[in-house]
């Protein structure tokens, strides 16, 4: 701190005297301005330090590097060079077209064969919602999903505007999945990242219902996390994989959200405050925006599943090197631990 205070100017990026987290908005802005190697997906600060010591400073430096870097595992180095190359290609393309290449057909093989009963699921939640006087925060207020059994994607919703309605939405959703499994025994619930499964488990514990049913779904592999498949099976040029626009760009069906929908505040409490003021029209408008936003995400998950299946069918067997533990882990396909405990509230059957 004394050295920092005594310095004539502001702290500069890549000045070895100062620590940098590499993640905050200040670091990200500095990295983008200098095209720092930290922008390459999969590069963490320890790896960045080794790259800098070897004279690899920018995304372009890494993309062009052919010599190994000391203390960086060979397979990891090859993966990062390939990632940097894809990002440089996309950055240099005036259209910004997303690049991708299959790296593991084994990961793609974890996607179940498509079924007419498959659904594509996404939550909308408000982490700041709470009933008056309660310390129990958070509400999953929209369970949205796409059905495809009619041949045309159909959007179905389960809404919840309070805690009791959230419990009922959970029961209705689980009952719905059970009914579809009876009609289509090989159906699956596809989602993107692990939020949906975690939220279902938390809600089952919170309300003391549907624990056995959700545990059965997990043990029998009903839920399919496509984010884990993408991370393990496909190398893509965008550094960020979680956003809907990247998903849509991957499968070539980009859905450009209207500006208002991109900036949407998903706090249900904001909608309900408008309703409390008597502004039903504004509350309805916001709920319609949230409805459309959720539908877009579900449609994007459907498109991504279909695209991944196409990549699996069209790709030769390409597996990663066995010694590459890397910084992007393979998907965790192991069964989730049971949430049912004898005598616990979560052991009650759904709807009981």
CSV table of C-alpha atoms in Angstrom, one decimal:
chain,number,residue,atom,x,y,z
A,1,UNK,CA,0.0,0.0,0.0
A,2,UNK,CA,2.9,2.4,0.8
A,3,UNK,CA,4.4,1.7,-2.6
A,4,UNK,CA,1.1,2.2,-4.3
A,5,UNK,CA,0.5,5.5,-2.5
A,6,UNK,CA,4.0,6.7,-3.4
A,7,UNK,CA,3.7,5.8,-7.0
A,8,UNK,CA,3.3,8.8,-9.4
A,9,UNK,CA,0.5,7.4,-11.5
A,10,UNK,CA,-2.5,5.0,-11.4
A,11,UNK,CA,-1.9,1.3,-11.1
A,12,UNK,CA,-1.4,-0.2,-14.6
A,13,UNK,CA,-2.5,-3.5,-16.0
A,14,UNK,CA,0.3,-6.1,-16.2
A,15,UNK,CA,2.4,-4.2,-13.6
A,16,UNK,CA,3.9,-7.1,-11.6
A,17,UNK,CA,3.9,-5.0,-8.4
A,18,UNK,CA,0.1,-5.1,-8.1
A,19,UNK,CA,-2.3,-8.0,-7.6
A,20,UNK,CA,-5.3,-8.3,-9.9
A,21,UNK,CA,-8.3,-10.6,-9.5
A,22,UNK,CA,-8.9,-10.9,-13.3
A,23,UNK,CA,-12.6,-11.1,-12.8
A,24,UNK,CA,-14.0,-7.7,-11.7
A,25,UNK,CA,-15.3,-5.1,-14.2
A,26,UNK,CA,-12.1,-3.1,-13.8
A,27,UNK,CA,-9.9,-6.1,-14.7
A,28,UNK,CA,-12.1,-7.2,-17.5
A,29,UNK,CA,-12.0,-3.7,-19.1
A,30,UNK,CA,-8.2,-3.7,-18.8
A,31,UNK,CA,-8.0,-7.2,-20.3
A,32,UNK,CA,-10.2,-6.3,-23.2
A,33,UNK,CA,-8.3,-3.1,-23.9
A,34,UNK,CA,-5.0,-4.9,-24.1
A,35,UNK,CA,-6.4,-8.1,-25.7
A,36,UNK,CA,-4.9,-9.9,-22.7
A,37,UNK,CA,-4.5,-13.7,-22.9
A,38,UNK,CA,-6.9,-13.8,-19.9
A,39,UNK,CA,-9.8,-13.3,-22.4
A,40,UNK,CA,-9.3,-16.8,-23.8
A,41,UNK,CA,-11.9,-19.2,-22.3
A,42,UNK,CA,-10.3,-21.6,-19.9
A,43,UNK,CA,-7.3,-19.4,-18.9
A,44,UNK,CA,-7.0,-18.8,-15.2
A,45,UNK,CA,-4.6,-16.5,-13.4
A,46,UNK,CA,-2.0,-19.1,-12.6
A,47,UNK,CA,-1.9,-20.2,-16.3
A,48,UNK,CA,-1.9,-16.6,-17.4
A,49,UNK,CA,1.2,-16.0,-15.3
A,50,UNK,CA,3.1,-18.9,-16.9
A,51,UNK,CA,2.0,-17.7,-20.4
A,52,UNK,CA,3.2,-14.1,-19.7
A,53,UNK,CA,6.5,-15.4,-18.4
A,54,UNK,CA,6.9,-17.2,-21.8
A,55,UNK,CA,6.1,-14.0,-23.7
A,56,UNK,CA,2.5,-14.9,-24.6
A,57,UNK,CA,0.6,-11.7,-23.7
A,58,UNK,CA,-2.4,-11.5,-26.0
A,59,UNK,CA,-5.1,-13.7,-27.5
A,60,UNK,CA,-3.4,-13.4,-30.8
A,61,UNK,CA,0.0,-14.4,-29.3
A,62,UNK,CA,-1.6,-17.6,-27.9
A,63,UNK,CA,-3.4,-18.4,-31.2
A,64,UNK,CA,-0.1,-18.2,-33.1
A,65,UNK,CA,2.1,-20.0,-30.5
A,66,UNK,CA,3.7,-23.3,-31.5
A,67,UNK,CA,6.4,-23.8,-28.9
A,68,UNK,CA,5.3,-25.3,-25.5
A,69,UNK,CA,5.1,-23.2,-22.4
A,70,UNK,CA,7.0,-24.4,-19.3
A,71,UNK,CA,4.8,-25.7,-16.5
A,72,UNK,CA,1.7,-25.8,-18.7
A,73,UNK,CA,0.5,-29.4,-19.5
A,74,UNK,CA,0.9,-30.2,-23.2
A,75,UNK,CA,-2.7,-31.2,-23.7
A,76,UNK,CA,-3.9,-28.1,-21.8
A,77,UNK,CA,-1.7,-25.9,-23.9
A,78,UNK,CA,-3.0,-27.4,-27.1
A,79,UNK,CA,-6.6,-26.9,-26.0
A,80,UNK,CA,-5.9,-23.2,-25.1
A,81,UNK,CA,-4.2,-22.5,-28.4
A,82,UNK,CA,-7.1,-24.0,-30.3
A,83,UNK,CA,-9.6,-22.0,-28.2
A,84,UNK,CA,-7.6,-18.8,-28.9
A,85,UNK,CA,-7.6,-19.5,-32.6
A,86,UNK,CA,-11.4,-19.8,-32.6
A,87,UNK,CA,-11.8,-16.6,-30.7
A,88,UNK,CA,-9.4,-14.7,-33.1
A,89,UNK,CA,-11.4,-16.1,-36.1
A,90,UNK,CA,-14.7,-14.9,-34.7
A,91,UNK,CA,-13.2,-11.5,-33.6
A,92,UNK,CA,-11.9,-10.9,-37.1
A,93,UNK,CA,-15.2,-11.8,-38.8
A,94,UNK,CA,-17.3,-8.7,-39.6
A,95,UNK,CA,-20.5,-10.9,-39.1
A,96,UNK,CA,-19.2,-12.2,-35.7
A,97,UNK,CA,-20.2,-15.7,-36.6
A,98,UNK,CA,-19.7,-18.2,-33.8
A,99,UNK,CA,-17.0,-20.9,-34.5
A,100,UNK,CA,-17.3,-24.4,-33.1
A,101,UNK,CA,-15.6,-27.8,-33.3
A,102,UNK,CA,-16.4,-31.1,-31.7
A,103,UNK,CA,-13.6,-32.3,-29.4
A,104,UNK,CA,-15.4,-35.3,-27.7
A,105,UNK,CA,-17.9,-37.5,-29.4
A,106,UNK,CA,-18.1,-39.4,-26.1
A,107,UNK,CA,-19.5,-36.3,-24.4
A,108,UNK,CA,-22.1,-35.9,-27.2
A,109,UNK,CA,-23.0,-39.5,-26.9
A,110,UNK,CA,-24.4,-38.8,-23.4
A,111,UNK,CA,-27.3,-37.0,-25.0
A,112,UNK,CA,-30.3,-39.4,-25.1
A,113,UNK,CA,-31.9,-40.3,-28.3
A,114,UNK,CA,-34.7,-37.8,-29.1
A,115,UNK,CA,-38.2,-38.6,-28.0
A,116,UNK,CA,-41.5,-37.0,-29.0
A,117,UNK,CA,-42.2,-36.6,-25.3
A,118,UNK,CA,-39.0,-34.6,-24.6
A,119,UNK,CA,-39.4,-31.2,-23.0
A,120,UNK,CA,-37.0,-28.2,-22.7
A,121,UNK,CA,-37.2,-26.5,-19.4
A,122,UNK,CA,-36.2,-23.2,-17.8
A,123,UNK,CA,-36.9,-21.4,-14.5
A,124,UNK,CA,-37.5,-17.7,-13.9
A,125,UNK,CA,-36.8,-16.8,-10.3
A,126,UNK,CA,-36.6,-13.7,-8.0
A,127,UNK,CA,-33.9,-14.2,-5.3
A,128,UNK,CA,-35.0,-11.0,-3.5
A,129,UNK,CA,-38.7,-12.0,-3.1
A,130,UNK,CA,-39.9,-12.7,0.5
A,131,UNK,CA,-43.2,-12.7,2.2
A,132,UNK,CA,-43.7,-9.9,4.7
A,133,UNK,CA,-41.9,-10.7,7.9
A,134,UNK,CA,-40.2,-13.8,6.6
A,135,UNK,CA,-36.5,-14.5,6.3
A,136,UNK,CA,-37.1,-17.2,3.7
A,137,UNK,CA,-35.8,-15.5,0.5
A,138,UNK,CA,-36.3,-16.4,-3.1
A,139,UNK,CA,-39.3,-17.5,-5.3
A,140,UNK,CA,-39.3,-19.6,-8.4
A,141,UNK,CA,-42.2,-17.9,-10.0
A,142,UNK,CA,-42.2,-19.4,-13.5
A,143,UNK,CA,-41.6,-23.0,-14.6
A,144,UNK,CA,-41.5,-22.7,-18.4
A,145,UNK,CA,-41.1,-25.5,-20.9
A,146,UNK,CA,-41.4,-26.3,-24.6
A,147,UNK,CA,-43.2,-29.5,-25.8
A,148,UNK,CA,-42.6,-30.9,-29.3
A,149,UNK,CA,-44.9,-33.9,-29.5
A,150,UNK,CA,-47.4,-32.1,-31.9
A,151,UNK,CA,-44.6,-31.4,-34.4
A,152,UNK,CA,-44.7,-27.7,-33.5
A,153,UNK,CA,-43.0,-26.3,-30.4
A,154,UNK,CA,-45.6,-25.4,-27.8
A,155,UNK,CA,-44.8,-23.3,-24.7
A,156,UNK,CA,-46.3,-24.4,-21.4
A,157,UNK,CA,-46.0,-22.4,-18.1
A,158,UNK,CA,-46.6,-23.0,-14.4
A,159,UNK,CA,-46.8,-19.6,-12.6
A,160,UNK,CA,-46.4,-18.8,-8.9
A,161,UNK,CA,-46.8,-15.4,-7.4
A,162,UNK,CA,-46.5,-16.4,-3.8
A,163,UNK,CA,-45.1,-19.2,-1.6
A,164,UNK,CA,-48.2,-21.4,-1.6
A,165,UNK,CA,-48.5,-21.1,-5.4
A,166,UNK,CA,-44.8,-22.0,-5.8
A,167,UNK,CA,-45.6,-25.3,-3.9
A,168,UNK,CA,-48.5,-26.0,-6.2
A,169,UNK,CA,-46.4,-25.2,-9.3
A,170,UNK,CA,-43.8,-27.7,-8.1
A,171,UNK,CA,-46.5,-30.4,-7.6
A,172,UNK,CA,-48.1,-29.6,-10.9
A,173,UNK,CA,-44.7,-29.7,-12.7
A,174,UNK,CA,-43.7,-33.0,-11.2
A,175,UNK,CA,-47.1,-34.5,-11.9
A,176,UNK,CA,-46.8,-33.3,-15.5
A,177,UNK,CA,-43.4,-35.0,-16.0
A,178,UNK,CA,-44.8,-38.2,-14.5
A,179,UNK,CA,-47.7,-38.2,-16.9
A,180,UNK,CA,-45.4,-37.7,-19.9
A,181,UNK,CA,-43.1,-40.5,-18.7
A,182,UNK,CA,-46.0,-42.8,-18.7
A,183,UNK,CA,-46.9,-41.8,-22.2
A,184,UNK,CA,-43.3,-41.6,-23.5
A,185,UNK,CA,-41.1,-43.7,-21.2
A,186,UNK,CA,-37.9,-42.5,-22.9
A,187,UNK,CA,-38.7,-38.8,-22.6
A,188,UNK,CA,-36.2,-36.4,-20.9
A,189,UNK,CA,-36.2,-33.0,-19.5
A,190,UNK,CA,-33.5,-30.9,-21.1
A,191,UNK,CA,-32.1,-27.8,-19.4
A,192,UNK,CA,-29.0,-25.6,-19.7
A,193,UNK,CA,-26.7,-25.5,-16.6
A,194,UNK,CA,-27.5,-27.0,-13.2
A,195,UNK,CA,-29.7,-24.2,-11.8
A,196,UNK,CA,-33.0,-26.0,-12.7
A,197,UNK,CA,-32.1,-29.2,-10.9
A,198,UNK,CA,-30.8,-27.4,-7.8
A,199,UNK,CA,-33.8,-25.2,-7.6
A,200,UNK,CA,-36.2,-28.2,-7.8
A,201,UNK,CA,-34.3,-29.9,-5.0
A,202,UNK,CA,-34.4,-26.8,-2.8
A,203,UNK,CA,-38.1,-26.3,-3.4
A,204,UNK,CA,-38.8,-29.9,-2.6
A,205,UNK,CA,-37.1,-29.5,0.7
A,206,UNK,CA,-38.7,-26.1,1.4
A,207,UNK,CA,-42.3,-27.3,0.8
A,208,UNK,CA,-41.8,-30.9,2.0
A,209,UNK,CA,-43.3,-32.4,-1.2
A,210,UNK,CA,-42.2,-34.2,-4.3
A,211,UNK,CA,-38.9,-35.3,-2.8
A,212,UNK,CA,-39.2,-38.9,-3.7
A,213,UNK,CA,-40.4,-38.2,-7.2
A,214,UNK,CA,-37.5,-35.7,-8.0
A,215,UNK,CA,-35.0,-38.2,-6.5
A,216,UNK,CA,-36.3,-40.9,-8.8
A,217,UNK,CA,-36.0,-38.5,-11.8
A,218,UNK,CA,-32.4,-37.9,-10.9
A,219,UNK,CA,-31.5,-41.5,-10.3
A,220,UNK,CA,-33.1,-42.5,-13.6
A,221,UNK,CA,-31.4,-39.7,-15.6
A,222,UNK,CA,-34.5,-37.9,-16.6
A,223,UNK,CA,-32.7,-34.5,-16.5
A,224,UNK,CA,-30.2,-33.7,-19.2
A,225,UNK,CA,-27.8,-30.7,-18.7
A,226,UNK,CA,-26.8,-29.5,-22.2
A,227,UNK,CA,-24.4,-27.0,-20.8
A,228,UNK,CA,-22.3,-29.8,-19.4
A,229,UNK,CA,-22.4,-31.5,-22.8
A,230,UNK,CA,-21.3,-28.4,-24.6
A,231,UNK,CA,-18.4,-27.7,-22.2
A,232,UNK,CA,-17.1,-31.3,-22.5
A,233,UNK,CA,-17.9,-32.0,-26.1
A,234,UNK,CA,-17.6,-28.8,-28.1
A,235,UNK,CA,-15.0,-26.1,-28.4
A,236,UNK,CA,-16.7,-22.8,-29.2
A,237,UNK,CA,-15.4,-19.3,-29.9
A,238,UNK,CA,-17.4,-17.3,-27.3
A,239,UNK,CA,-15.7,-17.0,-24.0
A,240,UNK,CA,-19.1,-17.0,-22.2
A,241,UNK,CA,-21.4,-20.0,-22.7
A,242,UNK,CA,-24.2,-19.3,-20.3
A,243,UNK,CA,-26.0,-16.6,-22.1
A,244,UNK,CA,-29.0,-17.4,-24.4
A,245,UNK,CA,-27.6,-15.5,-27.4
A,246,UNK,CA,-24.5,-17.8,-27.5
A,247,UNK,CA,-26.7,-20.8,-27.3
A,248,UNK,CA,-28.8,-19.5,-30.2
A,249,UNK,CA,-25.8,-18.6,-32.2
A,250,UNK,CA,-24.3,-22.0,-31.8
A,251,UNK,CA,-27.2,-23.7,-33.5
A,252,UNK,CA,-27.7,-21.0,-36.1
A,253,UNK,CA,-31.1,-19.8,-35.0
A,254,UNK,CA,-30.0,-16.5,-33.3
A,255,UNK,CA,-32.9,-14.8,-31.6
A,256,UNK,CA,-32.3,-11.2,-31.1
A,257,UNK,CA,-34.2,-10.1,-28.1
A,258,UNK,CA,-35.8,-6.7,-28.3
A,259,UNK,CA,-33.8,-4.2,-26.3
A,260,UNK,CA,-36.5,-4.0,-23.5
A,261,UNK,CA,-36.4,-7.7,-23.1
A,262,UNK,CA,-32.6,-7.8,-22.9
A,263,UNK,CA,-32.7,-5.3,-20.1
A,264,UNK,CA,-35.6,-7.0,-18.3
A,265,UNK,CA,-35.6,-6.8,-14.5
A,266,UNK,CA,-36.7,-10.3,-13.5
A,267,UNK,CA,-37.7,-9.4,-10.0
A,268,UNK,CA,-41.3,-10.5,-9.5
A,269,UNK,CA,-41.4,-8.1,-6.5
A,270,UNK,CA,-41.1,-5.2,-9.0
A,271,UNK,CA,-44.2,-6.5,-10.9
A,272,UNK,CA,-46.2,-7.0,-7.7
A,273,UNK,CA,-45.3,-3.5,-6.5
A,274,UNK,CA,-46.8,-2.1,-9.7
A,275,UNK,CA,-49.9,-4.2,-9.1
A,276,UNK,CA,-50.1,-2.9,-5.5
A,277,UNK,CA,-50.1,0.6,-6.9
A,278,UNK,CA,-53.1,-0.3,-9.0
A,279,UNK,CA,-51.2,-0.4,-12.3
A,280,UNK,CA,-52.5,-3.7,-13.6
A,281,UNK,CA,-51.6,-2.8,-17.2
A,282,UNK,CA,-47.9,-2.3,-16.4
A,283,UNK,CA,-47.8,-5.5,-14.3
A,284,UNK,CA,-49.4,-7.4,-17.2
A,285,UNK,CA,-47.0,-5.9,-19.7
A,286,UNK,CA,-44.0,-7.0,-17.5
A,287,UNK,CA,-45.3,-10.5,-17.0
A,288,UNK,CA,-45.7,-10.8,-20.8
A,289,UNK,CA,-42.1,-9.8,-21.3
A,290,UNK,CA,-41.0,-12.3,-18.8
A,291,UNK,CA,-43.2,-15.0,-20.5
A,292,UNK,CA,-41.6,-14.2,-23.8
A,293,UNK,CA,-38.1,-14.2,-22.3
A,294,UNK,CA,-38.5,-17.6,-20.8
A,295,UNK,CA,-40.0,-19.0,-24.0
A,296,UNK,CA,-36.9,-17.7,-25.9
A,297,UNK,CA,-34.7,-19.6,-23.5
A,298,UNK,CA,-36.7,-22.8,-23.8
A,299,UNK,CA,-36.7,-22.6,-27.6
A,300,UNK,CA,-32.9,-22.0,-27.6
A,301,UNK,CA,-32.4,-25.1,-25.5
A,302,UNK,CA,-34.5,-27.1,-28.0
A,303,UNK,CA,-32.4,-25.8,-30.9
A,304,UNK,CA,-29.2,-26.5,-29.0
A,305,UNK,CA,-30.2,-30.1,-28.3
A,306,UNK,CA,-31.0,-30.7,-32.0
A,307,UNK,CA,-27.7,-29.1,-33.1
A,308,UNK,CA,-25.7,-31.2,-30.7
A,309,UNK,CA,-27.4,-34.4,-32.0
A,310,UNK,CA,-26.5,-33.3,-35.6
A,311,UNK,CA,-22.9,-32.7,-34.5
A,312,UNK,CA,-22.8,-36.1,-33.0
A,313,UNK,CA,-24.0,-37.8,-36.1
A,314,UNK,CA,-21.7,-35.9,-38.4
A,315,UNK,CA,-18.5,-36.0,-36.4
A,316,UNK,CA,-15.7,-38.5,-36.4
A,317,UNK,CA,-14.5,-39.9,-33.1
A,318,UNK,CA,-12.3,-37.2,-31.6
A,319,UNK,CA,-11.3,-37.6,-28.0
A,320,UNK,CA,-9.2,-35.3,-25.8
A,321,UNK,CA,-5.8,-36.4,-24.6
A,322,UNK,CA,-6.1,-38.6,-21.5
A,323,UNK,CA,-3.7,-36.5,-19.4
A,324,UNK,CA,-5.6,-33.3,-19.9
A,325,UNK,CA,-7.4,-32.6,-16.7
A,326,UNK,CA,-7.6,-29.0,-17.9
A,327,UNK,CA,-9.5,-26.2,-16.4
A,328,UNK,CA,-12.8,-27.0,-18.1
A,329,UNK,CA,-14.1,-30.1,-16.3
A,330,UNK,CA,-16.2,-32.8,-18.0
A,331,UNK,CA,-19.8,-33.0,-17.1
A,332,UNK,CA,-20.7,-34.7,-13.9
A,333,UNK,CA,-23.0,-37.5,-15.0
A,334,UNK,CA,-23.1,-39.3,-11.6
A,335,UNK,CA,-26.4,-39.7,-9.9
A,336,UNK,CA,-27.3,-36.9,-7.5
A,337,UNK,CA,-27.4,-38.0,-3.9
A,338,UNK,CA,-30.9,-38.8,-2.7
A,339,UNK,CA,-32.7,-36.0,-0.9
A,340,UNK,CA,-35.2,-38.4,0.7
A,341,UNK,CA,-34.6,-39.1,4.4
A,342,UNK,CA,-36.8,-41.4,6.4
A,343,UNK,CA,-39.2,-39.4,8.5
A,344,UNK,CA,-38.1,-36.1,6.9
A,345,UNK,CA,-40.5,-33.6,5.5
A,346,UNK,CA,-39.0,-34.1,2.0
A,347,UNK,CA,-40.0,-37.7,2.1
A,348,UNK,CA,-43.6,-36.9,1.6
A,349,UNK,CA,-45.0,-37.9,-1.8
A,350,UNK,CA,-45.8,-35.2,-4.3
A,351,UNK,CA,-49.2,-33.8,-3.6
A,352,UNK,CA,-49.6,-35.4,-0.2
